[in-house]
XYZ file of N, CA and C in Angstrom:
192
model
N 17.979 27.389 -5.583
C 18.323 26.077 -6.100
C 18.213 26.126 -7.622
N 19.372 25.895 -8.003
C 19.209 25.266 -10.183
C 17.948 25.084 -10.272
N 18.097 24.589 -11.080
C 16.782 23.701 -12.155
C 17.713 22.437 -12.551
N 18.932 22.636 -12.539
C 19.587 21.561 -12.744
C 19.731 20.409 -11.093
N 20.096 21.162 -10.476
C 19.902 20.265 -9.316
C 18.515 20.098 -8.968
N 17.479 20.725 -9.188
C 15.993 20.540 -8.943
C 15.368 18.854 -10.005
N 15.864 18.917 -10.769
C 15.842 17.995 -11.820
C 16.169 16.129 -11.288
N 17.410 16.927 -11.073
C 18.118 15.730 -9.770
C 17.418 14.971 -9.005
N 16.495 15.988 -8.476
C 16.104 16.047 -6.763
C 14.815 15.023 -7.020
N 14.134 15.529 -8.233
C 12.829 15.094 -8.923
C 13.267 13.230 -9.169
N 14.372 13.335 -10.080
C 14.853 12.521 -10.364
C 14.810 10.759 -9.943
N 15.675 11.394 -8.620
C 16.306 10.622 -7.030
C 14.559 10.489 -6.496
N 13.652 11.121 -6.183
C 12.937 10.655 -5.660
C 11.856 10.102 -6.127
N 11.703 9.768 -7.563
C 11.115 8.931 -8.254
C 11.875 7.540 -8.533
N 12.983 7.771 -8.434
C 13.663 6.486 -8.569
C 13.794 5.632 -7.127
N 13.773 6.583 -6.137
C 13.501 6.163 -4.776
C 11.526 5.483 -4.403
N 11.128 5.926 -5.251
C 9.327 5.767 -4.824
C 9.262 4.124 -5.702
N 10.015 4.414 -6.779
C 10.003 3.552 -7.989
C 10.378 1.920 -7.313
N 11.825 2.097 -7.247
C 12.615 0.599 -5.239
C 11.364 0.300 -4.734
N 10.973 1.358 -4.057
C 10.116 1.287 -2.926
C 9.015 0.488 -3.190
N 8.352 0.715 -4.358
C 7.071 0.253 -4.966
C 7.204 -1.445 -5.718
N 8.787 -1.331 -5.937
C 9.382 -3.295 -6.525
C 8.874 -3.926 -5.406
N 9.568 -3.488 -4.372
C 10.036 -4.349 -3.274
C 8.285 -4.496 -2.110
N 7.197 -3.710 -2.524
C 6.262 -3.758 -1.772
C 6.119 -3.020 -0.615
N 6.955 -1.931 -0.111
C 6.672 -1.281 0.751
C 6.060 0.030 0.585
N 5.597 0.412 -0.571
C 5.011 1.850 -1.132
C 3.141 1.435 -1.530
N 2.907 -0.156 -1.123
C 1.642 -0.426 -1.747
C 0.881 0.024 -0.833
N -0.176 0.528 -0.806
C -1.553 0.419 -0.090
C -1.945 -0.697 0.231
N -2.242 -1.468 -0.768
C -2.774 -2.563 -0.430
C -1.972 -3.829 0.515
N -0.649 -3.791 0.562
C 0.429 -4.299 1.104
C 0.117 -4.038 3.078
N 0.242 -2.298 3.125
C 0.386 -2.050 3.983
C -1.188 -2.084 5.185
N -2.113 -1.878 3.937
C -3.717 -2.462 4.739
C -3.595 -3.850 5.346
N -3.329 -4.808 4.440
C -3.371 -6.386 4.482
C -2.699 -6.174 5.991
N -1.550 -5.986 6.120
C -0.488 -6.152 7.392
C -1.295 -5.492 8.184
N -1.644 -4.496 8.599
C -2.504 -3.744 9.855
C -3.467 -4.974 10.240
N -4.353 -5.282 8.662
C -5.688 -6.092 8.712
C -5.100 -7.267 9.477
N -4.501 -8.117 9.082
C -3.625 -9.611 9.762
C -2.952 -9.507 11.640
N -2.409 -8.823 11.339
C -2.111 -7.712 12.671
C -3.166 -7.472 13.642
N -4.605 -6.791 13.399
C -5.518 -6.199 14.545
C -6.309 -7.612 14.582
N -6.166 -9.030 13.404
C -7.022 -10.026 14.182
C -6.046 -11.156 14.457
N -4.889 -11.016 14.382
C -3.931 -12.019 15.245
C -4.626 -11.498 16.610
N -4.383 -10.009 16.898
C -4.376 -9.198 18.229
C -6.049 -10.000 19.059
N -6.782 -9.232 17.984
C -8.235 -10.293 18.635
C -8.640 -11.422 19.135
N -7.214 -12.542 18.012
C -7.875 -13.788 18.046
C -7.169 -13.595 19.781
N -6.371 -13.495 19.917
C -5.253 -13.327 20.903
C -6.167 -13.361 22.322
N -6.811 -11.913 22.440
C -7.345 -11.402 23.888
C -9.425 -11.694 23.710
N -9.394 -12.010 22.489
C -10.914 -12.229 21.881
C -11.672 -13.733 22.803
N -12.728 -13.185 23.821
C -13.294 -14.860 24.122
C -13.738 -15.377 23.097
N -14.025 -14.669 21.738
C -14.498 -15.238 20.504
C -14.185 -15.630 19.179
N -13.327 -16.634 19.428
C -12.200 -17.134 18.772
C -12.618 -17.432 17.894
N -13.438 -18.289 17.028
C -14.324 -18.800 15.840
C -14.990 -17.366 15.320
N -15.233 -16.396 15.732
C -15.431 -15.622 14.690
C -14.269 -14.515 14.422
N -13.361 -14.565 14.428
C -12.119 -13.959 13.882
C -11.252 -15.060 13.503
N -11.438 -16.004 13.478
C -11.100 -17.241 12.617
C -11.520 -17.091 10.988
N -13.029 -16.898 11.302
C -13.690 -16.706 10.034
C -13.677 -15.423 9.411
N -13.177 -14.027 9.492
C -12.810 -13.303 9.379
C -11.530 -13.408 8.571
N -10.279 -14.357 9.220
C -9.459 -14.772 8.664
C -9.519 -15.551 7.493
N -10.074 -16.659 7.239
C -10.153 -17.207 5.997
C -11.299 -16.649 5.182
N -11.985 -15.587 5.193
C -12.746 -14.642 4.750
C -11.656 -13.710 4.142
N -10.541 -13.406 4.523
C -9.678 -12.405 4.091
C -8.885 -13.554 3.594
N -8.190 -14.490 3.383
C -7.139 -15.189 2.783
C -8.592 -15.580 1.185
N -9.563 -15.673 1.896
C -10.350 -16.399 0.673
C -10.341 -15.352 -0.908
N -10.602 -14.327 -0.296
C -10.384 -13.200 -1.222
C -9.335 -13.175 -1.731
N -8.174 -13.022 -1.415
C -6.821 -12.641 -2.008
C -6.342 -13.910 -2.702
């Protein structure tokens, strides 16, 4: 492979990470939050203990 097309390649996939990172799908912190919101919808869901993954919840909205 060039150095000229290697350049390219470098290029394209910084400008691809770069999108990725506008739009919020390259964050860490983006993609924790969603799992986090996600495993206590799931809890509050099948959980007999509904009031404390409630508070869990506005424990995590309180922060952010």
């Amino acid at each position: 492979m060039s150095s000229r097309s290697r350049a390219w390649m470098v290029a394209g996939t910084v400008g691809l990470v770069e999108a990725l990172k506008d739009q919020g799908f390259a964050r860490w912190n983006y993609t924790i939050g969603v799992l986090f919101l996600i495993s206590i919808t799931a809890a509050a869901s099948s959980d007999s203990n509904y009031h404390e993954t409630e508070k869990l919840k506005e424990a995590n909205i309180s922060k952010n």
